[in-house]
Amino acid sequence: MEFYINGQYVKPENENEIPKYSPVTGELLYNFPSATKTEAQNAVDSAMEAFPAWSATTSKERSMLLLRVYNLMESRRSELEDILMKENGKIISEAKGEVDGVLDQLWYYIGFERKLNGDFVEGDTSMRRIIQSRVPYGVVLALTPWNFPAAMVIRKLAPALLCGNTVIVKPSSDTPGSAEWIVRKFSEAGFPKGVVNFITGSGSTIGDYLVENRKVSLITMTGSTEVGMHIMNKASSNMAKLILELGGKAPFMVWKDADLKKAVDTLMWAKYSNAGQSCIAAERLYVHEDVYLKFLQLFKEASMKITMGSPIDGTMGPLINRKAISNTSKIITQAEENGSKVTKMGLAAGDKKFQNGFYYNPVLVEDADQNSNVFQEEIFAPVLPAMSVHNEDELLKLANDSKYGLASYLFTRDIGFAMRLSEGIRFGELYINMPGPESSQGYHTGFRMTGQAGEGSVHGIEEYLHLKNTYIDFSKD
Ligand code: NAP
């Protein structure tokens, strides 16, 4: 793997390499380079130099280049699906689903050409006006996670570039391959040199250097709350604008009048897609006491049928790395030690080839306390704690009792109850009687420790534009 800086593929200057293991087989997939500070600085300088000319282009020109990327990606999408299956361990339907999402987002942003308007505002006297124009920030640093390694790159690159910013992409060290593939499409599409730059390396070695860099004006990061907090601290040294899309702990709420079959089907998606490694994954189950046992029975029966072990035939993929396995086991052991009932479900890999993969069986945790880690910390695995609930007020209180505030789900046929809950819920997204994920035209944002600002929709595009004021007096004397 090479870096892409100033329109050139450059060989890494040192031989420090990071190993990438296959989540599917546990084998070494490849090694990739770790950028030095000099290389990181070269990427920043290149983006800085490219900015004046790029920001002077029209949004139509920028959008037309994005359209070329769209066409390139669509015609070669199976390559990206293959990388997602190998590098991330996604099962084939999830890999295809992510690429569908990538294309949908790109298409959505392309449509915003000539729509990045400002305002023409009345002045303090009749012959005065204020032109409020929306202008790009400058150099954007895009730090992306491994769980949706292609979608998260496009969700940052496309709006940032459409708005006239230049970008440095630093992907997760668990999934650099999909980001590299995407950046190559930008290079093939003919983006001018320096507009898109790509380096790899661990966040803990080059992250601070990039984040604190005075030439970086906006940092868009999707990842854990812990790293987000660290970045927020470091970015105080350059006052870069921050878009932070961090962890989640979605409550999945099922009321006594719900369509239980539909709720179970949705929970199967919300809990097990991406092996539970999704920021909007159901991480807490709250069910009305009247249907609690029945619903749990249906959920267990469905979960028992989960199969693992092959990206083609399996219904759930592996965790991303070995550390994720030990972190998940730790939280389950703790729950057991605290007296919770733990039920292991699903079928492990039959094929020897996959037995060293990072697979983790679905786990249901009952009788856990709301204040325990299993209900409060983001687990990011196919593990679900469940609790029965007595009334509306209790449900709302339990659902909002989380440091995270991204997605939430509610199943009920009672419109009045649904509306009351939607008024009180303090989460960026509430899905009523339906699964996610978020739409390109929705504003994906979180409350509390899930971060700040958001992505998607016109509001997400506006995050990449600074509002500049020009005051003008046109009176005759
Ligand atoms: P992570 O460990 O926080 O890493 C995210 C990105 O930050 C990676 O590129 C990482 O690089 C980089 N990084 C780490 N330390 C850094 C530093 N000191 N300075 C600059 N960059 C640094 O998160 P992850 O494990 O990849 O992703 C999983 C998390 O993402 C979960 O918490 C999930 O909920 C969250 N997520 C949120 C959303 C949302 O929309 N809210 C969407 C998807 C995922 P390295 O990999 O090299 O360390």
Short mmCIF file of C-alpha atoms and ligand atoms in Angstrom, two decimals:
data_model
loop_
_atom_site.label_atom_id
_atom_site.label_comp_id
_atom_site.label_asym_id
_atom_site.label_seq_id
_atom_site.Cartn_x
_atom_site.Cartn_y
_atom_site.Cartn_z
CA MET A 1 0.00 0.00 0.00
CA GLU A 2 1.27 3.48 -0.86
CA PHE A 3 0.31 6.95 0.29
CA TYR A 4 -1.40 9.36 -2.08
CA ILE A 5 0.01 12.85 -1.61
CA ASN A 6 -0.07 15.82 -3.98
CA GLY A 7 -1.51 13.71 -6.79
CA GLN A 8 1.28 11.10 -6.60
CA TYR A 9 1.44 7.61 -5.17
CA VAL A 10 4.47 7.76 -2.89
CA LYS A 11 6.42 4.94 -1.33
CA PRO A 12 6.52 5.17 2.48
CA GLU A 13 9.86 6.49 3.73
CA ASN A 14 10.32 4.07 6.63
CA GLU A 15 9.82 0.35 6.90
CA ASN A 16 7.50 0.40 9.90
CA GLU A 17 4.54 -1.68 8.93
CA ILE A 18 1.30 -2.57 10.70
CA PRO A 19 -0.09 -6.10 10.31
CA LYS A 20 -3.68 -6.62 9.27
CA TYR A 21 -5.29 -9.95 10.23
CA SER A 22 -8.34 -11.48 8.56
CA PRO A 23 -11.34 -11.50 10.92
CA VAL A 24 -12.67 -14.45 8.92
CA THR A 25 -9.68 -16.81 9.23
CA GLY A 26 -7.37 -15.12 11.73
CA GLU A 27 -4.51 -15.24 9.18
CA LEU A 28 -2.26 -12.33 8.26
CA LEU A 29 -3.88 -10.57 5.30
CA TYR A 30 -1.22 -7.96 4.57
CA ASN A 31 1.02 -5.33 6.16
CA PHE A 32 0.50 -1.64 5.56
CA PRO A 33 2.73 1.38 6.14
CA SER A 34 2.75 3.74 9.06
CA ALA A 35 3.28 7.37 8.02
CA THR A 36 5.98 9.46 9.63
CA LYS A 37 5.44 13.04 10.80
CA THR A 38 7.16 14.25 7.62
CA GLU A 39 4.74 12.29 5.46
CA ALA A 40 1.78 13.52 7.50
CA GLN A 41 3.04 17.08 7.08
CA ASN A 42 3.49 16.53 3.34
CA ALA A 43 -0.15 15.46 3.10
CA VAL A 44 -1.29 18.55 5.03
CA ASP A 45 0.92 20.88 2.95
CA SER A 46 -0.38 19.34 -0.25
CA ALA A 47 -4.01 19.87 0.81
CA MET A 48 -3.19 23.44 1.85
CA GLU A 49 -1.57 24.26 -1.47
CA ALA A 50 -4.42 22.80 -3.48
CA PHE A 51 -7.09 24.68 -1.54
CA PRO A 52 -7.14 28.14 -3.26
CA ALA A 53 -7.59 26.75 -6.78
CA TRP A 54 -10.00 24.03 -5.72
CA SER A 55 -12.20 26.37 -3.70
CA ALA A 56 -12.34 28.71 -6.70
CA THR A 57 -13.98 26.04 -8.88
CA THR A 58 -17.77 25.97 -9.14
CA SER A 59 -19.85 23.44 -7.28
CA LYS A 60 -21.01 22.19 -10.69
CA GLU A 61 -17.41 21.36 -11.66
CA ARG A 62 -16.83 19.65 -8.34
CA SER A 63 -20.06 17.74 -8.60
CA MET A 64 -19.22 16.55 -12.12
CA LEU A 65 -15.97 15.07 -10.81
CA LEU A 66 -17.90 13.34 -8.06
CA LEU A 67 -20.20 11.93 -10.73
CA ARG A 68 -17.16 10.38 -12.41
CA VAL A 69 -16.23 8.78 -9.09
CA TYR A 70 -19.78 7.49 -8.83
CA ASN A 71 -19.58 5.88 -12.27
CA LEU A 72 -16.17 4.34 -11.57
CA MET A 73 -17.32 2.95 -8.25
CA GLU A 74 -20.59 1.61 -9.60
CA SER A 75 -18.92 -0.18 -12.49
CA ARG A 76 -16.33 -1.81 -10.21
CA ARG A 77 -18.38 -2.20 -7.04
CA SER A 78 -17.69 -5.93 -6.70
CA GLU A 79 -14.01 -5.11 -5.97
CA LEU A 80 -15.05 -2.99 -2.99
CA GLU A 81 -17.51 -5.64 -1.80
CA ASP A 82 -14.70 -8.16 -1.89
CA ILE A 83 -12.41 -5.92 0.18
CA LEU A 84 -15.17 -5.37 2.75
CA MET A 85 -15.70 -9.11 3.11
CA LYS A 86 -11.99 -9.85 3.48
CA GLU A 87 -10.87 -6.93 5.59
CA ASN A 88 -13.92 -6.33 7.75
CA GLY A 89 -15.43 -9.82 7.72
CA LYS A 90 -18.78 -8.63 6.42
CA ILE A 91 -21.11 -11.29 5.06
CA ILE A 92 -21.89 -10.80 1.39
CA SER A 93 -25.31 -9.15 1.88
CA GLU A 94 -23.76 -6.62 4.28
CA ALA A 95 -20.88 -5.86 1.93
CA LYS A 96 -23.35 -5.26 -0.89
CA GLY A 97 -25.54 -3.20 1.44
CA GLU A 98 -22.63 -0.98 2.42
CA VAL A 99 -21.69 -0.37 -1.21
CA ASP A 100 -25.34 0.46 -1.99
CA GLY A 101 -25.15 2.99 0.85
CA VAL A 102 -21.88 4.43 -0.46
CA LEU A 103 -23.39 4.98 -3.90
CA ASP A 104 -26.60 6.39 -2.48
CA GLN A 105 -24.70 8.94 -0.42
CA LEU A 106 -22.50 9.94 -3.31
CA TRP A 107 -25.55 10.38 -5.54
CA TYR A 108 -27.23 12.49 -2.88
CA TYR A 109 -24.26 14.87 -2.51
CA ILE A 110 -23.75 15.15 -6.28
CA GLY A 111 -27.27 16.63 -6.45
CA PHE A 112 -26.26 19.62 -4.35
CA GLU A 113 -24.31 21.37 -7.12
CA ARG A 114 -25.37 25.05 -7.35
CA LYS A 115 -27.40 24.68 -4.18
CA LEU A 116 -24.79 25.84 -1.67
CA ASN A 117 -26.46 29.20 -1.30
CA GLY A 118 -25.85 32.07 1.07
CA ASP A 119 -28.19 34.83 2.26
CA PHE A 120 -28.72 38.43 1.26
CA VAL A 121 -29.61 40.20 4.48
CA GLU A 122 -31.07 43.63 5.20
CA GLY A 123 -28.57 46.14 6.65
CA ASP A 124 -29.03 48.61 9.51
CA THR A 125 -29.98 51.39 7.07
CA SER A 126 -31.88 51.20 3.79
CA MET A 127 -28.79 51.39 1.58
CA ARG A 128 -26.89 48.73 3.38
CA ARG A 129 -26.90 44.98 2.99
CA ILE A 130 -25.02 42.01 4.40
CA ILE A 131 -24.01 39.23 2.02
CA GLN A 132 -23.71 36.06 4.01
CA SER A 133 -21.79 33.61 1.85
CA ARG A 134 -21.07 30.01 2.64
CA VAL A 135 -17.40 29.27 2.06
CA PRO A 136 -15.31 26.12 2.58
CA TYR A 137 -13.20 25.78 5.72
CA GLY A 138 -9.94 24.80 3.99
CA VAL A 139 -8.03 21.65 4.90
CA VAL A 140 -10.23 18.88 6.29
CA LEU A 141 -8.83 15.93 8.22
CA ALA A 142 -11.05 12.85 7.86
CA LEU A 143 -10.52 10.12 10.47
CA THR A 144 -12.65 7.08 9.80
CA PRO A 145 -13.62 3.91 11.73
CA TRP A 146 -13.46 0.28 10.66
CA ASN A 147 -17.09 -0.77 11.08
CA PHE A 148 -18.41 0.91 7.90
CA PRO A 149 -15.00 1.62 6.39
CA ALA A 150 -16.25 2.61 2.94
CA ALA A 151 -19.46 4.44 3.82
CA MET A 152 -17.73 6.57 6.45
CA VAL A 153 -15.02 7.64 4.01
CA ILE A 154 -17.56 8.72 1.39
CA ARG A 155 -19.80 10.41 3.95
CA LYS A 156 -16.88 12.70 4.77
CA LEU A 157 -15.09 13.02 1.43
CA ALA A 158 -18.11 13.78 -0.75
CA PRO A 159 -19.61 16.72 1.17
CA ALA A 160 -16.21 18.14 2.12
CA LEU A 161 -15.08 18.20 -1.52
CA LEU A 162 -18.41 19.34 -2.91
CA CYS A 163 -18.18 22.37 -0.63
CA GLY A 164 -14.69 23.21 -1.93
CA ASN A 165 -12.50 21.88 0.89
CA THR A 166 -9.41 19.75 0.37
CA VAL A 167 -9.02 16.56 2.38
CA ILE A 168 -6.57 14.21 4.06
CA VAL A 169 -8.04 10.76 4.68
CA LYS A 170 -6.54 8.72 7.54
CA PRO A 171 -8.54 5.49 7.80
CA SER A 172 -8.79 3.03 10.67
CA SER A 173 -5.78 0.78 11.08
CA ASP A 174 -8.19 -2.17 11.02
CA THR A 175 -9.48 -1.41 7.51
CA PRO A 176 -7.17 0.77 5.40
CA GLY A 177 -7.83 -1.22 2.18
CA SER A 178 -11.34 0.01 1.44
CA ALA A 179 -10.31 3.64 1.95
CA GLU A 180 -7.33 3.14 -0.35
CA TRP A 181 -9.61 1.66 -3.04
CA ILE A 182 -11.96 4.63 -2.77
CA VAL A 183 -9.17 7.21 -2.92
CA ARG A 184 -7.88 5.55 -6.09
CA LYS A 185 -11.24 6.26 -7.71
CA PHE A 186 -10.88 9.94 -6.89
CA SER A 187 -7.45 9.92 -8.45
CA GLU A 188 -8.72 8.08 -11.56
CA ALA A 189 -11.65 10.49 -11.84
CA GLY A 190 -9.19 13.34 -12.33
CA PHE A 191 -9.43 15.32 -9.11
CA PRO A 192 -6.66 17.94 -9.21
CA LYS A 193 -3.47 17.12 -7.33
CA GLY A 194 -3.54 17.75 -3.61
CA VAL A 195 -7.33 17.90 -3.33
CA VAL A 196 -7.55 14.38 -1.92
CA ASN A 197 -4.67 12.91 0.09
CA PHE A 198 -4.35 9.55 1.78
CA ILE A 199 -2.03 8.27 4.47
CA THR A 200 -2.17 5.31 6.83
CA GLY A 201 -0.74 4.76 10.27
CA SER A 202 -1.95 4.27 13.78
CA GLY A 203 -3.94 7.09 15.33
CA SER A 204 -1.85 6.87 18.47
CA THR A 205 1.38 7.62 16.56
CA ILE A 206 0.44 10.22 13.94
CA GLY A 207 -3.07 11.19 15.09
CA ASP A 208 -2.06 13.96 17.47
CA TYR A 209 0.33 15.46 14.94
CA LEU A 210 -2.45 15.73 12.36
CA VAL A 211 -5.12 16.89 14.81
CA GLU A 212 -2.94 19.65 16.30
CA ASN A 213 -1.71 20.86 12.92
CA ARG A 214 -2.39 24.58 12.47
CA LYS A 215 -3.11 24.10 8.76
CA VAL A 216 -6.05 21.81 9.52
CA SER A 217 -9.29 23.80 9.81
CA LEU A 218 -11.88 21.06 10.22
CA ILE A 219 -11.63 17.58 11.71
CA THR A 220 -14.35 15.10 10.91
CA MET A 221 -13.96 11.93 12.92
CA THR A 222 -16.18 8.89 13.35
CA GLY A 223 -15.09 6.56 16.10
CA SER A 224 -15.20 5.86 19.80
CA THR A 225 -16.19 8.41 22.40
CA GLU A 226 -12.86 7.87 24.17
CA VAL A 227 -10.82 8.85 21.10
CA GLY A 228 -13.29 11.62 20.27
CA MET A 229 -12.69 13.20 23.68
CA HIS A 230 -8.95 12.96 23.14
CA ILE A 231 -9.23 14.63 19.73
CA MET A 232 -11.41 17.38 21.17
CA ASN A 233 -8.72 18.16 23.73
CA LYS A 234 -5.93 18.16 21.18
CA ALA A 235 -7.87 20.29 18.70
CA SER A 236 -7.93 23.11 21.22
CA SER A 237 -4.46 23.95 19.94
CA ASN A 238 -5.70 24.89 16.45
CA MET A 239 -9.40 25.59 17.14
CA ALA A 240 -10.33 23.33 14.24
CA LYS A 241 -14.04 22.84 13.78
CA LEU A 242 -15.08 19.39 14.94
CA ILE A 243 -17.59 16.94 13.55
CA LEU A 244 -17.54 14.03 15.98
CA GLU A 245 -19.71 10.97 15.36
CA LEU A 246 -19.07 8.73 18.33
CA GLY A 247 -20.38 5.73 20.24
CA GLY A 248 -23.96 4.54 20.74
CA LYS A 249 -26.02 2.38 23.08
CA ALA A 250 -29.38 2.22 21.32
CA PRO A 251 -32.42 1.24 23.38
CA PHE A 252 -34.76 -1.13 21.54
CA MET A 253 -38.24 -0.68 23.05
CA VAL A 254 -41.12 -3.09 22.52
CA TRP A 255 -44.54 -2.17 23.89
CA LYS A 256 -47.41 -4.51 24.81
CA ASP A 257 -49.44 -3.65 21.69
CA ALA A 258 -46.52 -4.05 19.27
CA ASP A 259 -46.44 -6.33 16.25
CA LEU A 260 -44.05 -8.78 17.91
CA LYS A 261 -43.10 -10.57 14.72
CA LYS A 262 -42.09 -7.31 13.06
CA ALA A 263 -40.26 -6.25 16.23
CA VAL A 264 -38.27 -9.51 16.36
CA ASP A 265 -37.37 -9.32 12.68
CA THR A 266 -36.15 -5.78 13.15
CA LEU A 267 -34.23 -6.66 16.29
CA MET A 268 -32.48 -9.47 14.42
CA TRP A 269 -31.23 -6.81 12.00
CA ALA A 270 -30.55 -4.16 14.66
CA LYS A 271 -28.61 -6.58 16.85
CA TYR A 272 -26.79 -8.88 14.48
CA SER A 273 -26.01 -6.98 11.33
CA ASN A 274 -22.28 -6.31 11.20
CA ALA A 275 -22.09 -8.71 14.20
CA GLY A 276 -23.45 -5.96 16.44
CA GLN A 277 -20.59 -3.63 15.48
CA SER A 278 -22.68 -0.70 14.45
CA CYS A 279 -23.15 2.66 16.15
CA ILE A 280 -26.93 2.27 15.77
CA ALA A 281 -26.98 -1.38 16.92
CA ALA A 282 -29.61 -2.35 19.49
CA GLU A 283 -27.54 -2.43 22.69
CA ARG A 284 -30.35 -2.53 25.29
CA LEU A 285 -33.73 -4.26 25.11
CA TYR A 286 -36.69 -2.91 27.10
CA VAL A 287 -39.96 -4.84 26.76
CA HIS A 288 -43.35 -4.25 28.38
CA GLU A 289 -43.85 -6.78 31.17
CA ASP A 290 -47.04 -8.21 29.58
CA VAL A 291 -45.13 -9.46 26.52
CA TYR A 292 -41.61 -9.74 27.94
CA LEU A 293 -41.38 -13.55 28.15
CA LYS A 294 -43.14 -14.11 24.84
CA PHE A 295 -40.92 -11.62 23.03
CA LEU A 296 -37.75 -13.05 24.55
CA GLN A 297 -38.80 -16.52 23.49
CA LEU A 298 -39.31 -15.36 19.89
CA PHE A 299 -35.97 -13.55 19.92
CA LYS A 300 -34.11 -16.56 21.31
CA GLU A 301 -35.67 -18.90 18.75
CA ALA A 302 -34.59 -16.61 15.92
CA SER A 303 -31.12 -16.07 17.41
CA MET A 304 -30.52 -19.80 17.72
CA LYS A 305 -30.67 -19.96 13.93
CA ILE A 306 -27.78 -17.51 13.43
CA THR A 307 -24.94 -19.20 11.60
CA MET A 308 -21.34 -18.07 11.49
CA GLY A 309 -18.26 -19.06 9.61
CA SER A 310 -18.51 -18.01 6.02
CA PRO A 311 -19.03 -14.62 4.39
CA ILE A 312 -21.10 -16.35 1.71
CA ASP A 313 -23.26 -18.83 3.66
CA GLY A 314 -23.17 -17.44 7.20
CA THR A 315 -25.84 -15.08 8.56
CA MET A 316 -23.46 -13.21 10.85
CA GLY A 317 -19.82 -12.23 10.44
CA PRO A 318 -16.97 -12.11 12.98
CA LEU A 319 -15.76 -9.37 15.30
CA ILE A 320 -13.05 -7.13 13.90
CA ASN A 321 -10.03 -8.31 15.91
CA ARG A 322 -8.88 -10.41 18.86
CA LYS A 323 -9.07 -7.47 21.24
CA ALA A 324 -12.79 -7.13 20.51
CA ILE A 325 -13.25 -10.77 21.58
CA SER A 326 -11.47 -10.29 24.90
CA ASN A 327 -13.31 -6.98 25.59
CA THR A 328 -16.67 -8.64 24.95
CA SER A 329 -15.84 -11.68 27.06
CA LYS A 330 -14.79 -9.43 29.92
CA ILE A 331 -18.13 -7.64 30.04
CA ILE A 332 -20.07 -10.93 29.91
CA THR A 333 -17.99 -12.51 32.66
CA GLN A 334 -18.61 -9.43 34.77
CA ALA A 335 -22.38 -9.71 34.16
CA GLU A 336 -22.30 -13.39 35.16
CA GLU A 337 -20.34 -12.58 38.31
CA ASN A 338 -23.02 -10.01 39.16
CA GLY A 339 -25.69 -12.72 38.98
CA SER A 340 -27.07 -12.16 35.49
CA LYS A 341 -28.39 -15.03 33.40
CA VAL A 342 -26.35 -15.44 30.22
CA THR A 343 -27.70 -17.42 27.24
CA LYS A 344 -25.36 -18.26 24.39
CA MET A 345 -27.06 -18.71 21.01
CA GLY A 346 -26.28 -19.36 17.34
CA LEU A 347 -24.17 -21.99 15.62
CA ALA A 348 -20.39 -21.72 15.43
CA ALA A 349 -18.35 -22.35 12.32
CA GLY A 350 -18.44 -25.93 11.12
CA ASP A 351 -15.76 -25.42 8.48
CA LYS A 352 -12.21 -25.75 9.86
CA LYS A 353 -11.06 -22.87 7.67
CA PHE A 354 -12.99 -20.40 9.79
CA GLN A 355 -12.28 -21.79 13.22
CA ASN A 356 -9.54 -19.25 13.94
CA GLY A 357 -11.75 -16.40 12.76
CA PHE A 358 -12.85 -13.82 15.31
CA TYR A 359 -16.41 -15.17 15.60
CA TYR A 360 -18.49 -14.55 18.69
CA ASN A 361 -21.79 -16.26 19.42
CA PRO A 362 -24.89 -14.16 20.10
CA VAL A 363 -25.48 -13.69 23.83
CA LEU A 364 -28.62 -12.65 25.71
CA VAL A 365 -28.15 -11.22 29.20
CA GLU A 366 -31.11 -11.23 31.61
CA ASP A 367 -31.43 -9.97 35.19
CA ALA A 368 -28.77 -7.30 34.84
CA ASP A 369 -28.95 -3.98 36.64
CA GLN A 370 -29.57 -0.78 34.65
CA ASN A 371 -26.42 0.70 36.21
CA SER A 372 -24.21 -2.24 35.25
CA ASN A 373 -21.66 -2.05 32.45
CA VAL A 374 -23.68 -4.33 30.20
CA PHE A 375 -26.48 -1.72 30.17
CA GLN A 376 -24.25 1.37 30.23
CA GLU A 377 -21.13 0.72 28.12
CA GLU A 378 -21.09 0.32 24.35
CA ILE A 379 -20.37 -3.42 23.80
CA PHE A 380 -20.13 -3.47 19.99
CA ALA A 381 -20.77 -7.20 19.66
CA PRO A 382 -23.78 -9.55 19.30
CA VAL A 383 -24.62 -9.21 23.00
CA LEU A 384 -27.96 -7.90 24.27
CA PRO A 385 -29.08 -7.17 27.83
CA ALA A 386 -32.86 -7.31 28.32
CA MET A 387 -35.20 -5.88 30.94
CA SER A 388 -38.96 -5.85 31.47
CA VAL A 389 -40.65 -2.48 31.96
CA HIS A 390 -43.90 -1.56 33.75
CA ASN A 391 -45.04 1.77 32.36
CA GLU A 392 -44.37 4.64 29.93
CA ASP A 393 -42.58 6.87 32.42
CA GLU A 394 -40.23 4.10 33.46
CA LEU A 395 -39.46 3.25 29.83
CA LEU A 396 -38.55 6.82 28.93
CA LYS A 397 -36.41 7.17 32.02
CA LEU A 398 -34.50 3.96 31.33
CA ALA A 399 -34.04 4.74 27.63
CA ASN A 400 -32.64 8.21 28.31
CA ASP A 401 -30.40 6.93 31.10
CA SER A 402 -27.27 6.61 28.95
CA LYS A 403 -24.20 8.70 28.28
CA TYR A 404 -24.78 7.96 24.58
CA GLY A 405 -27.60 9.41 22.48
CA LEU A 406 -27.49 8.24 18.88
CA ALA A 407 -30.22 5.80 17.73
CA SER A 408 -33.31 4.41 19.46
CA TYR A 409 -36.10 2.06 18.33
CA LEU A 410 -39.75 1.80 19.37
CA PHE A 411 -42.39 -0.78 18.47
CA THR A 412 -45.99 0.11 19.29
CA ARG A 413 -49.34 0.53 17.51
CA ASP A 414 -50.39 3.31 19.86
CA ILE A 415 -49.77 6.59 18.02
CA GLY A 416 -50.36 8.68 21.14
CA PHE A 417 -47.74 6.71 23.08
CA ALA A 418 -45.33 6.85 20.14
CA MET A 419 -45.68 10.63 19.97
CA ARG A 420 -45.26 11.07 23.73
CA LEU A 421 -42.12 8.96 23.64
CA SER A 422 -40.71 10.78 20.62
CA GLU A 423 -41.21 14.10 22.44
CA GLY A 424 -39.31 12.89 25.48
CA ILE A 425 -36.55 10.81 23.96
CA ARG A 426 -33.14 12.50 23.95
CA PHE A 427 -31.55 10.69 21.01
CA GLY A 428 -30.58 11.90 17.55
CA GLU A 429 -32.67 9.22 15.87
CA LEU A 430 -35.86 7.36 16.79
CA TYR A 431 -37.02 4.57 14.46
CA ILE A 432 -40.71 3.77 15.06
CA ASN A 433 -41.84 0.34 13.85
CA MET A 434 -38.95 0.14 11.40
CA PRO A 435 -35.27 -0.68 11.13
CA GLY A 436 -32.45 1.73 10.27
CA PRO A 437 -30.03 2.62 8.97
CA GLU A 438 -30.11 6.38 8.62
CA SER A 439 -30.90 7.85 5.19
CA SER A 440 -28.55 10.09 3.22
CA GLN A 441 -31.17 12.84 3.52
CA GLY A 442 -31.47 12.36 7.30
CA TYR A 443 -29.19 14.24 9.70
CA HIS A 444 -27.17 11.60 11.55
CA THR A 445 -26.34 13.14 14.91
CA GLY A 446 -26.08 12.19 18.55
CA PHE A 447 -26.85 13.70 21.93
CA ARG A 448 -24.54 13.72 24.95
CA MET A 449 -21.28 11.73 24.57
CA THR A 450 -22.16 10.59 21.04
CA GLY A 451 -20.45 13.73 19.90
CA GLN A 452 -21.26 16.93 18.15
CA ALA A 453 -22.47 18.22 14.78
CA GLY A 454 -23.70 15.57 12.34
CA GLU A 455 -23.58 14.09 8.87
CA GLY A 456 -26.04 13.67 6.01
CA SER A 457 -28.86 15.93 4.78
CA VAL A 458 -28.46 19.58 3.94
CA HIS A 459 -27.49 20.19 7.57
CA GLY A 460 -24.58 17.77 7.25
CA ILE A 461 -23.38 19.56 4.12
CA GLU A 462 -23.56 22.90 5.87
CA GLU A 463 -21.13 21.58 8.50
CA TYR A 464 -18.43 21.87 5.82
CA LEU A 465 -19.20 25.52 5.07
CA HIS A 466 -18.21 28.59 7.06
CA LEU A 467 -20.61 31.54 7.05
CA LYS A 468 -18.78 34.70 5.97
CA ASN A 469 -20.30 38.20 6.18
CA THR A 470 -19.65 41.00 3.70
CA TYR A 471 -21.15 44.35 4.74
CA ILE A 472 -21.83 46.79 1.93
CA ASP A 473 -23.01 50.39 1.85
CA PHE A 474 -24.31 51.51 -1.56
CA SER A 475 -25.80 54.89 -0.64
CA LYS A 476 -25.07 57.76 -3.10
CA ASP A 477 -23.04 59.98 -0.72
P1 NAP B 1 -11.61 4.57 17.19
O1 NAP B 1 -10.70 3.57 17.77
O2 NAP B 1 -12.02 5.70 18.05
O3 NAP B 1 -10.90 5.11 15.85
C1 NAP B 1 -11.52 5.99 14.96
C2 NAP B 1 -10.48 6.67 14.08
O4 NAP B 1 -9.71 7.57 14.89
C3 NAP B 1 -9.48 5.68 13.48
O5 NAP B 1 -9.09 6.13 12.20
C4 NAP B 1 -8.31 5.77 14.44
O6 NAP B 1 -7.08 5.37 13.87
C5 NAP B 1 -8.32 7.26 14.73
N1 NAP B 1 -7.56 7.64 15.94
C6 NAP B 1 -7.29 6.89 17.03
N2 NAP B 1 -6.55 7.61 17.89
C7 NAP B 1 -6.37 8.83 17.36
C8 NAP B 1 -5.69 10.02 17.76
N3 NAP B 1 -5.04 10.11 18.92
N4 NAP B 1 -5.70 11.07 16.93
C9 NAP B 1 -6.34 11.01 15.74
N5 NAP B 1 -6.97 9.92 15.30
C10 NAP B 1 -7.01 8.84 16.10
O7 NAP B 1 -12.97 3.91 16.67
P2 NAP B 1 -13.17 2.56 15.90
O8 NAP B 1 -12.90 1.44 16.85
O9 NAP B 1 -12.44 2.60 14.61
O10 NAP B 1 -14.73 2.60 15.56
C11 NAP B 1 -15.73 2.10 16.38
C12 NAP B 1 -16.43 3.24 17.09
O11 NAP B 1 -16.99 4.12 16.11
C13 NAP B 1 -17.62 2.79 17.92
O12 NAP B 1 -17.59 3.45 19.15
C14 NAP B 1 -18.82 3.24 17.09
O13 NAP B 1 -20.00 3.48 17.86
C15 NAP B 1 -18.31 4.47 16.46
N6 NAP B 1 -19.08 4.82 15.28
C16 NAP B 1 -19.91 5.89 15.35
C17 NAP B 1 -20.70 6.23 14.26
C18 NAP B 1 -21.61 7.41 14.33
O14 NAP B 1 -22.13 7.79 13.29
N7 NAP B 1 -21.85 7.99 15.48
C19 NAP B 1 -20.61 5.48 13.09
C20 NAP B 1 -19.74 4.40 13.03
C21 NAP B 1 -18.97 4.08 14.14
P3 NAP B 1 -6.44 3.94 14.28
O15 NAP B 1 -7.39 2.91 13.81
O16 NAP B 1 -5.15 3.95 13.55
O17 NAP B 1 -6.28 3.95 15.78
#
